[in-house]
Structures are given as structure tokens and as C-alpha cells.
N, C-alpha and C. Protein backbone atom coordinates (compact mmCIF):
# COMPACT_ATOMS: atom_id res chain seq x y z
N MET A 1 0.82 -1.18 0.00
CA MET A 1 0.00 0.00 0.00
C MET A 1 0.88 1.26 0.00
N LEU A 2 1.99 1.22 0.74
CA LEU A 2 2.89 2.38 0.74
C LEU A 2 3.41 2.66 -0.67
N GLU A 3 3.90 1.61 -1.33
CA GLU A 3 4.49 1.78 -2.67
C GLU A 3 3.45 2.11 -3.71
N ASP A 4 2.27 1.46 -3.63
CA ASP A 4 1.27 1.58 -4.68
C ASP A 4 0.32 2.75 -4.53
N ALA A 5 0.07 3.19 -3.29
CA ALA A 5 -0.94 4.23 -3.10
C ALA A 5 -0.46 5.42 -2.29
N VAL A 6 0.08 5.18 -1.10
CA VAL A 6 0.36 6.29 -0.19
C VAL A 6 1.47 7.20 -0.71
N VAL A 7 2.64 6.66 -0.99
CA VAL A 7 3.76 7.49 -1.43
C VAL A 7 3.47 8.15 -2.79
N PRO A 8 2.93 7.44 -3.78
CA PRO A 8 2.60 8.13 -5.04
C PRO A 8 1.61 9.28 -4.84
N LYS A 9 0.64 9.10 -3.94
CA LYS A 9 -0.32 10.19 -3.69
C LYS A 9 0.37 11.36 -3.01
N MET A 10 1.27 11.08 -2.08
CA MET A 10 2.01 12.16 -1.43
C MET A 10 2.81 12.95 -2.46
N ILE A 11 3.48 12.25 -3.35
CA ILE A 11 4.28 12.91 -4.40
C ILE A 11 3.38 13.75 -5.30
N GLU A 12 2.23 13.20 -5.68
CA GLU A 12 1.29 13.93 -6.53
C GLU A 12 0.82 15.21 -5.85
N ILE A 13 0.47 15.11 -4.58
CA ILE A 13 0.00 16.29 -3.85
C ILE A 13 1.09 17.34 -3.77
N ILE A 14 2.30 16.91 -3.46
CA ILE A 14 3.41 17.85 -3.36
C ILE A 14 3.68 18.52 -4.70
N GLU A 15 3.71 17.74 -5.78
CA GLU A 15 4.00 18.29 -7.10
C GLU A 15 2.91 19.23 -7.59
N ASN A 16 1.66 18.97 -7.20
CA ASN A 16 0.54 19.80 -7.65
C ASN A 16 0.18 20.92 -6.69
N SER A 17 0.89 21.02 -5.60
CA SER A 17 0.60 22.03 -4.60
C SER A 17 0.99 23.41 -5.11
N ALA A 18 0.13 24.37 -4.83
CA ALA A 18 0.43 25.75 -5.20
C ALA A 18 1.48 26.34 -4.26
N GLU A 19 1.62 25.74 -3.10
CA GLU A 19 2.58 26.23 -2.12
C GLU A 19 3.98 25.75 -2.48
N ASP A 20 4.96 26.56 -2.12
CA ASP A 20 6.35 26.11 -2.26
C ASP A 20 6.58 25.06 -1.19
N PHE A 21 7.06 23.92 -1.58
CA PHE A 21 7.28 22.84 -0.62
C PHE A 21 8.64 22.22 -0.88
N ASN A 22 9.44 22.20 0.14
CA ASN A 22 10.74 21.56 0.06
C ASN A 22 10.59 20.18 0.70
N PRO A 23 10.79 19.08 -0.05
CA PRO A 23 10.64 17.76 0.53
C PRO A 23 11.49 17.53 1.77
N GLN A 24 12.61 18.25 1.88
CA GLN A 24 13.46 18.11 3.07
C GLN A 24 12.77 18.66 4.31
N ASP A 25 11.72 19.48 4.13
CA ASP A 25 10.97 20.01 5.26
C ASP A 25 9.91 19.04 5.74
N GLY A 26 9.63 18.02 4.97
CA GLY A 26 8.58 17.08 5.31
C GLY A 26 9.14 15.72 5.65
N GLY A 27 8.25 14.79 5.78
CA GLY A 27 8.67 13.43 6.09
C GLY A 27 7.47 12.51 6.13
N PHE A 28 7.66 11.39 6.75
CA PHE A 28 6.61 10.38 6.82
C PHE A 28 6.54 9.87 8.25
N GLN A 29 5.34 9.82 8.79
CA GLN A 29 5.16 9.31 10.15
C GLN A 29 4.53 7.93 10.08
N GLN A 30 5.25 6.96 10.60
CA GLN A 30 4.79 5.58 10.63
C GLN A 30 4.17 5.31 12.00
N ASP A 31 3.09 4.54 12.03
CA ASP A 31 2.54 4.18 13.33
C ASP A 31 3.29 2.97 13.88
N GLY A 32 2.90 2.49 15.03
CA GLY A 32 3.66 1.45 15.70
C GLY A 32 3.13 0.04 15.50
N ALA A 33 2.25 -0.17 14.55
CA ALA A 33 1.70 -1.51 14.33
C ALA A 33 2.82 -2.48 13.97
N PRO A 34 2.82 -3.68 14.56
CA PRO A 34 3.90 -4.63 14.28
C PRO A 34 4.18 -4.88 12.79
N PRO A 35 3.16 -5.04 11.93
CA PRO A 35 3.48 -5.26 10.51
C PRO A 35 4.20 -4.08 9.87
N HIS A 36 3.97 -2.89 10.40
CA HIS A 36 4.60 -1.70 9.84
C HIS A 36 6.04 -1.54 10.31
N PHE A 37 6.45 -2.38 11.24
CA PHE A 37 7.80 -2.34 11.79
C PHE A 37 8.70 -3.39 11.13
N ALA A 38 8.15 -4.14 10.20
CA ALA A 38 8.90 -5.20 9.53
C ALA A 38 10.11 -4.61 8.78
N LEU A 39 11.16 -5.40 8.67
CA LEU A 39 12.39 -4.94 8.01
C LEU A 39 12.15 -4.41 6.60
N PRO A 40 11.35 -5.10 5.76
CA PRO A 40 11.14 -4.56 4.41
C PRO A 40 10.45 -3.19 4.41
N VAL A 41 9.54 -2.98 5.35
CA VAL A 41 8.85 -1.68 5.43
C VAL A 41 9.84 -0.60 5.84
N ARG A 42 10.65 -0.89 6.85
CA ARG A 42 11.65 0.09 7.30
C ARG A 42 12.68 0.37 6.19
N ALA A 43 13.06 -0.65 5.46
CA ALA A 43 14.01 -0.45 4.36
C ALA A 43 13.40 0.44 3.28
N TYR A 44 12.13 0.22 2.97
CA TYR A 44 11.45 1.05 1.98
C TYR A 44 11.39 2.50 2.44
N LEU A 45 11.02 2.71 3.71
CA LEU A 45 10.95 4.08 4.23
C LEU A 45 12.32 4.74 4.27
N ASP A 46 13.34 3.96 4.60
CA ASP A 46 14.71 4.50 4.58
C ASP A 46 15.10 4.96 3.18
N ALA A 47 14.67 4.20 2.17
CA ALA A 47 14.99 4.55 0.78
C ALA A 47 14.19 5.76 0.31
N GLU A 48 12.89 5.82 0.67
CA GLU A 48 12.03 6.90 0.19
C GLU A 48 12.17 8.19 1.00
N PHE A 49 12.41 8.05 2.30
CA PHE A 49 12.48 9.20 3.20
C PHE A 49 13.73 9.11 4.07
N PRO A 50 14.92 9.10 3.47
CA PRO A 50 16.14 8.91 4.26
C PRO A 50 16.29 9.99 5.34
N GLY A 51 16.27 9.53 6.59
CA GLY A 51 16.41 10.44 7.71
C GLY A 51 15.20 11.32 7.97
N HIS A 52 14.10 11.08 7.26
CA HIS A 52 12.91 11.91 7.39
C HIS A 52 11.65 11.09 7.62
N TRP A 53 11.78 10.02 8.38
CA TRP A 53 10.55 9.33 8.75
C TRP A 53 10.58 9.03 10.23
N ILE A 54 9.39 9.01 10.81
CA ILE A 54 9.22 8.86 12.24
C ILE A 54 8.54 7.53 12.51
N GLY A 55 9.03 6.80 13.47
CA GLY A 55 8.44 5.52 13.85
C GLY A 55 8.98 5.10 15.20
N ARG A 56 8.94 3.82 15.47
CA ARG A 56 9.47 3.34 16.74
C ARG A 56 10.82 2.69 16.54
N ARG A 57 11.70 2.90 17.49
CA ARG A 57 13.05 2.34 17.51
C ARG A 57 13.90 2.78 16.32
N ILE A 58 13.73 4.06 15.94
CA ILE A 58 14.55 4.63 14.87
C ILE A 58 15.09 5.97 15.34
N LEU A 59 15.73 6.69 14.44
CA LEU A 59 16.36 7.97 14.78
C LEU A 59 15.36 8.93 15.44
N VAL A 60 14.19 9.10 14.83
CA VAL A 60 13.15 9.95 15.40
C VAL A 60 12.12 9.02 16.03
N GLU A 61 12.18 8.87 17.33
CA GLU A 61 11.31 7.94 18.05
C GLU A 61 9.90 8.50 18.17
N TRP A 62 8.92 7.63 17.98
CA TRP A 62 7.52 8.01 18.15
C TRP A 62 6.84 6.86 18.88
N PRO A 63 6.16 7.15 19.99
CA PRO A 63 5.52 6.07 20.73
C PRO A 63 4.51 5.32 19.87
N SER A 64 4.43 4.02 20.05
CA SER A 64 3.54 3.21 19.23
C SER A 64 2.08 3.46 19.54
N ARG A 65 1.77 3.94 20.71
CA ARG A 65 0.38 4.20 21.07
C ARG A 65 0.25 5.66 21.48
N SER A 66 0.10 6.53 20.51
CA SER A 66 0.00 7.96 20.78
C SER A 66 -1.12 8.58 19.96
N PRO A 67 -2.38 8.15 20.21
CA PRO A 67 -3.47 8.65 19.38
C PRO A 67 -3.69 10.15 19.51
N ASP A 68 -3.28 10.72 20.65
CA ASP A 68 -3.44 12.16 20.82
C ASP A 68 -2.67 12.94 19.77
N MET A 69 -1.50 12.44 19.42
CA MET A 69 -0.60 13.21 18.57
C MET A 69 -0.51 12.71 17.14
N SER A 70 -0.96 11.53 16.87
CA SER A 70 -0.74 10.93 15.57
C SER A 70 -1.83 11.31 14.56
N PRO A 71 -1.48 12.05 13.49
CA PRO A 71 -2.46 12.33 12.45
C PRO A 71 -3.03 11.06 11.83
N LEU A 72 -2.25 9.97 11.86
CA LEU A 72 -2.79 8.71 11.34
C LEU A 72 -3.99 8.28 12.16
N ASP A 73 -3.89 8.41 13.48
CA ASP A 73 -4.99 8.00 14.35
C ASP A 73 -6.06 9.08 14.49
N SER A 74 -5.66 10.34 14.56
CA SER A 74 -6.64 11.40 14.78
C SER A 74 -7.40 11.77 13.51
N PHE A 75 -6.87 11.41 12.36
CA PHE A 75 -7.57 11.76 11.12
C PHE A 75 -7.67 10.60 10.13
N LEU A 76 -6.53 10.15 9.63
CA LEU A 76 -6.52 9.30 8.45
C LEU A 76 -7.33 8.02 8.60
N TRP A 77 -7.03 7.22 9.62
CA TRP A 77 -7.69 5.92 9.71
C TRP A 77 -9.19 6.06 9.95
N GLY A 78 -9.59 7.02 10.77
CA GLY A 78 -11.02 7.22 11.00
C GLY A 78 -11.73 7.68 9.74
N HIS A 79 -11.10 8.60 9.01
CA HIS A 79 -11.68 9.10 7.77
C HIS A 79 -11.82 7.98 6.74
N VAL A 80 -10.73 7.26 6.52
CA VAL A 80 -10.75 6.18 5.52
C VAL A 80 -11.74 5.09 5.93
N LYS A 81 -11.74 4.72 7.20
CA LYS A 81 -12.65 3.67 7.67
C LYS A 81 -14.11 4.07 7.47
N SER A 82 -14.45 5.32 7.80
CA SER A 82 -15.84 5.74 7.65
C SER A 82 -16.29 5.70 6.19
N LYS A 83 -15.39 6.02 5.28
CA LYS A 83 -15.72 5.98 3.86
C LYS A 83 -15.72 4.55 3.32
N ALA A 84 -14.70 3.78 3.68
CA ALA A 84 -14.57 2.42 3.14
C ALA A 84 -15.68 1.50 3.64
N PHE A 85 -16.19 1.76 4.84
CA PHE A 85 -17.23 0.91 5.40
C PHE A 85 -18.60 1.58 5.39
N ALA A 86 -18.79 2.58 4.51
CA ALA A 86 -20.10 3.22 4.40
C ALA A 86 -21.16 2.15 4.09
N THR A 87 -20.78 1.19 3.30
CA THR A 87 -21.57 -0.03 3.09
C THR A 87 -20.60 -1.19 3.26
N THR A 88 -21.13 -2.35 3.58
CA THR A 88 -20.26 -3.51 3.82
C THR A 88 -19.63 -3.97 2.51
N PRO A 89 -18.30 -4.06 2.47
CA PRO A 89 -17.65 -4.57 1.25
C PRO A 89 -17.99 -6.03 1.03
N ARG A 90 -18.05 -6.42 -0.23
CA ARG A 90 -18.38 -7.81 -0.57
C ARG A 90 -17.28 -8.77 -0.16
N ASP A 91 -16.02 -8.32 -0.31
CA ASP A 91 -14.90 -9.20 -0.01
C ASP A 91 -13.66 -8.36 0.28
N LEU A 92 -12.57 -9.04 0.58
CA LEU A 92 -11.33 -8.35 0.93
C LEU A 92 -10.81 -7.50 -0.22
N GLU A 93 -10.93 -7.99 -1.43
CA GLU A 93 -10.45 -7.24 -2.59
C GLU A 93 -11.19 -5.91 -2.74
N GLU A 94 -12.51 -5.94 -2.55
CA GLU A 94 -13.28 -4.69 -2.63
C GLU A 94 -12.87 -3.73 -1.50
N LEU A 95 -12.63 -4.27 -0.32
CA LEU A 95 -12.19 -3.43 0.79
C LEU A 95 -10.86 -2.76 0.46
N LYS A 96 -9.92 -3.53 -0.09
CA LYS A 96 -8.62 -2.96 -0.48
C LYS A 96 -8.80 -1.85 -1.52
N GLN A 97 -9.68 -2.08 -2.49
CA GLN A 97 -9.93 -1.08 -3.53
C GLN A 97 -10.52 0.20 -2.93
N ARG A 98 -11.45 0.03 -1.99
CA ARG A 98 -12.06 1.20 -1.36
C ARG A 98 -11.03 1.99 -0.55
N ILE A 99 -10.20 1.30 0.20
CA ILE A 99 -9.17 1.98 1.00
C ILE A 99 -8.22 2.74 0.09
N THR A 100 -7.77 2.09 -0.98
CA THR A 100 -6.86 2.73 -1.93
C THR A 100 -7.52 3.95 -2.55
N GLU A 101 -8.77 3.84 -2.95
CA GLU A 101 -9.47 4.96 -3.57
C GLU A 101 -9.65 6.12 -2.59
N GLU A 102 -10.00 5.82 -1.35
CA GLU A 102 -10.17 6.89 -0.36
C GLU A 102 -8.85 7.60 -0.09
N CYS A 103 -7.75 6.87 -0.08
CA CYS A 103 -6.45 7.50 0.08
C CYS A 103 -6.15 8.42 -1.10
N ARG A 104 -6.53 8.00 -2.28
CA ARG A 104 -6.30 8.82 -3.49
C ARG A 104 -7.15 10.09 -3.48
N LEU A 105 -8.28 10.06 -2.77
CA LEU A 105 -9.18 11.21 -2.76
C LEU A 105 -8.82 12.25 -1.70
N ILE A 106 -7.81 12.00 -0.91
CA ILE A 106 -7.39 12.97 0.09
C ILE A 106 -6.77 14.16 -0.64
N THR A 107 -7.25 15.35 -0.32
CA THR A 107 -6.85 16.55 -1.04
C THR A 107 -5.79 17.35 -0.28
N PRO A 108 -5.09 18.24 -0.97
CA PRO A 108 -4.15 19.12 -0.27
C PRO A 108 -4.85 19.95 0.81
N HIS A 109 -6.09 20.37 0.55
CA HIS A 109 -6.85 21.13 1.55
C HIS A 109 -7.04 20.30 2.82
N MET A 110 -7.39 19.05 2.68
CA MET A 110 -7.56 18.17 3.84
C MET A 110 -6.25 18.03 4.60
N LEU A 111 -5.15 17.89 3.89
CA LEU A 111 -3.85 17.73 4.54
C LEU A 111 -3.43 19.02 5.27
N ARG A 112 -3.77 20.18 4.70
CA ARG A 112 -3.48 21.43 5.40
C ARG A 112 -4.27 21.50 6.70
N TYR A 113 -5.53 21.07 6.67
CA TYR A 113 -6.34 21.05 7.89
C TYR A 113 -5.72 20.10 8.93
N VAL A 114 -5.28 18.94 8.49
CA VAL A 114 -4.66 17.98 9.40
C VAL A 114 -3.40 18.59 10.03
N ARG A 115 -2.61 19.29 9.23
CA ARG A 115 -1.41 19.95 9.75
C ARG A 115 -1.78 21.00 10.79
N GLU A 116 -2.80 21.80 10.51
CA GLU A 116 -3.24 22.81 11.47
C GLU A 116 -3.75 22.15 12.75
N GLU A 117 -4.49 21.08 12.61
CA GLU A 117 -4.99 20.36 13.78
C GLU A 117 -3.84 19.76 14.58
N PHE A 118 -2.81 19.31 13.90
CA PHE A 118 -1.65 18.77 14.61
C PHE A 118 -0.99 19.85 15.47
N VAL A 119 -0.88 21.06 14.93
CA VAL A 119 -0.31 22.17 15.71
C VAL A 119 -1.17 22.42 16.94
N ASN A 120 -2.50 22.41 16.79
CA ASN A 120 -3.38 22.57 17.94
C ASN A 120 -3.14 21.48 18.97
N ARG A 121 -2.94 20.26 18.51
CA ARG A 121 -2.69 19.15 19.43
C ARG A 121 -1.36 19.32 20.16
N LEU A 122 -0.39 19.93 19.51
CA LEU A 122 0.88 20.21 20.19
C LEU A 122 0.66 21.14 21.38
N PHE A 123 -0.19 22.15 21.19
CA PHE A 123 -0.49 23.07 22.29
C PHE A 123 -1.21 22.35 23.43
N PHE A 124 -2.18 21.48 23.10
CA PHE A 124 -2.87 20.71 24.12
C PHE A 124 -1.88 19.81 24.88
N CYS A 125 -1.00 19.19 24.13
CA CYS A 125 0.00 18.31 24.74
C CYS A 125 0.87 19.09 25.72
N GLN A 126 1.30 20.26 25.30
CA GLN A 126 2.14 21.09 26.16
C GLN A 126 1.37 21.52 27.42
N ALA A 127 0.10 21.91 27.25
CA ALA A 127 -0.71 22.34 28.39
C ALA A 127 -0.92 21.20 29.39
N LYS A 128 -0.94 19.95 28.90
CA LYS A 128 -1.13 18.78 29.76
C LYS A 128 0.19 18.15 30.19
N ASN A 129 1.30 18.86 29.93
CA ASN A 129 2.62 18.35 30.29
C ASN A 129 2.91 16.97 29.70
N GLY A 130 2.47 16.75 28.47
CA GLY A 130 2.74 15.50 27.79
C GLY A 130 1.80 14.36 28.14
N GLU A 131 0.84 14.60 29.00
CA GLU A 131 -0.11 13.55 29.39
C GLU A 131 -1.22 13.45 28.35
N GLN A 132 -2.01 12.40 28.45
CA GLN A 132 -3.12 12.19 27.51
C GLN A 132 -4.08 13.37 27.56
N PHE A 133 -4.53 13.81 26.39
CA PHE A 133 -5.42 14.98 26.36
C PHE A 133 -6.57 14.83 25.37
N GLU A 134 -6.62 13.70 24.66
CA GLU A 134 -7.63 13.56 23.61
C GLU A 134 -9.05 13.78 24.13
N GLN A 135 -9.31 13.41 25.38
CA GLN A 135 -10.64 13.59 25.95
C GLN A 135 -10.98 15.08 26.12
N ASP A 136 -9.98 15.96 26.06
CA ASP A 136 -10.21 17.39 26.24
C ASP A 136 -10.42 18.13 24.92
N LEU A 137 -10.29 17.44 23.81
CA LEU A 137 -10.43 18.10 22.51
C LEU A 137 -11.88 18.37 22.18
């Protein structure tokens, strides 16, 4: 999914963005799910985002269970799940197609909103001294 949908969509959004964007200013945040920690996944991320990806047990450490701060948890998975399961998929292949399509439909405007929301979450995190704060949002 990273190779076929996520990274190509990220590149497309960046290339079509009206804003000046330096790829060195960005990166990729990986969640802590065990399958996402597999050696081939980490090798792929190292190749695509050398020194610019966040995950667990790497240069930029990110806790595996941090729903307060993770745009993947606070936005992406909930958004994709609500769309992909609007009706029950017939089979696994249809579910995969729906997930891929929903990822492709994410717009630069949506990503700007997610970025703004992430900044807001940073302030909440600071106000709570790093403790859980999602219930206060």
C-alpha cells in the first residue's frame, strides 16, 4: 500500500501544490503496528524518506500508542474507515480497492487542515505536560 498508493499520492499532492514545498521540510510518520515495523517496510521508508521518517526504535522515536498526537490516528484511519465501510464490502479485494481509492481522494486542503490540527494538538499536549489529552479536545 505504501508503494502503490500512499507514497505516489504524497508525491502527486506535493508536485501539484500551489505552495512552495521543500521535501526536506517534510517526512513520513509511521505508526507502531507490528506489521509496519517489519524490516522490508523500514528499508522502503529509509529509501524513500532517508532520515525523514518517524516511527518506533529509529532515529526519530515516536511512541507506538500515541493517538493524541498521531495524524494517522486522529484523522486518516477514521476518515478512511468511515468511507470504506459506508456499506459492507463484498470481499477483501473490494475493501482494499475502497481503501486505496479513499487515500487517493485525500486533497491538499484536507492535509493542510490535518497539519493545522496537529499544531493545535501540540499546544494541548504542552498544556497537559505530555499527558493524555484527547478527551479534552
